[in-house]
Amino acid sequence: MAGRTAQPGRSVTSRALGILDAFGSDAPRLSLSEIAERTGTPLTTAHRLLGELTGWGALIRRPDGRYEIGRKLWDLGLLAPVQLELRQVAAPFMLDLHTTIRDTVHLAVREGLSALYVERISGRESVPVVSQVGSRLPLHATGVGKVLLAAAPDEVVGQTLRSLHPITRHTVVDPARLTRELTEIRRRRYARTCEEMSLGAASIAVPVQVERPGGPLAVAALGIVVPPNRRDLARLVPALEMAARGIGRALARSQEFH
């Protein structure tokens, strides 16, 4: 999030980027005054920059006067390698998995201390989930996040353990307990959560790995979300693993030609 105090000497570009950075999953629509307050930008400057960003298509001005992210940024975001390549490679495997289990299937990569969701497939019968394509959710509270955390460098694990916070009453926030859980995830090669991110939802996830000379590298996590009272979660692991292996092999082949 951009700073909330004025910063003299900032370039026009940095001010414009600061305005875009004011938006987030917690604030998808903002008024002029809210944007000015969040970015520490004078109202007149914010109004001028908003006009330019809207004219270019980065933002849209709604009938109620508030602003939201425009289609132009969405189109550009789809060109990012993490979005484009992973989505293209993973889509058929995710669709096959969703057709089999009928529950929400999603794919995520680690971005800092968050799980960035790059693709999701759900249906009318799927459990409602908080994740959307482009969402960033805490590593410690989601199935895909825990898989990514278990494969992350020690410094990332350490930072996460020092910043645990509850999302629901079921979220694991005890560092010792989460450490034991990560050890178990590495051993059994899948993660499970139950109502840790949102009530009424459980998840199971596995790593998507690409073979490297030094050993397999976890590049993403593939997960599903199901009702918390579902008893056959462990039986879904083989289907998840098969899809994840397919994605990993297809991703490795695509990278050979880059």
JSON list of C-alpha atoms in Angstrom, two decimals, residues 3 32 162 176 182 185 199 203 206 214 257:
[
{"chain": "A", "resi": 3, "resn": "GLY", "atom": "CA", "xyz": [2.25, 5.81, 1.99]},
{"chain": "A", "resi": 32, "resn": "LEU", "atom": "CA", "xyz": [-11.09, 10.78, -5.06]},
{"chain": "A", "resi": 162, "resn": "ARG", "atom": "CA", "xyz": [6.94, -14.24, 13.23]},
{"chain": "A", "resi": 176, "resn": "ALA", "atom": "CA", "xyz": [5.54, -24.44, 17.06]},
{"chain": "A", "resi": 182, "resn": "LEU", "atom": "CA", "xyz": [5.17, -27.94, 7.73]},
{"chain": "A", "resi": 185, "resn": "ILE", "atom": "CA", "xyz": [3.56, -31.56, 4.77]},
{"chain": "A", "resi": 199, "resn": "LEU", "atom": "CA", "xyz": [-15.73, -20.78, 7.65]},
{"chain": "A", "resi": 203, "resn": "SER", "atom": "CA", "xyz": [-8.89, -27.45, 1.40]},
{"chain": "A", "resi": 206, "resn": "VAL", "atom": "CA", "xyz": [-0.12, -30.52, -3.44]},
{"chain": "A", "resi": 214, "resn": "GLY", "atom": "CA", "xyz": [19.63, -30.30, -8.35]},
{"chain": "A", "resi": 257, "resn": "PHE", "atom": "CA", "xyz": [11.72, -24.13, -25.95]}
]
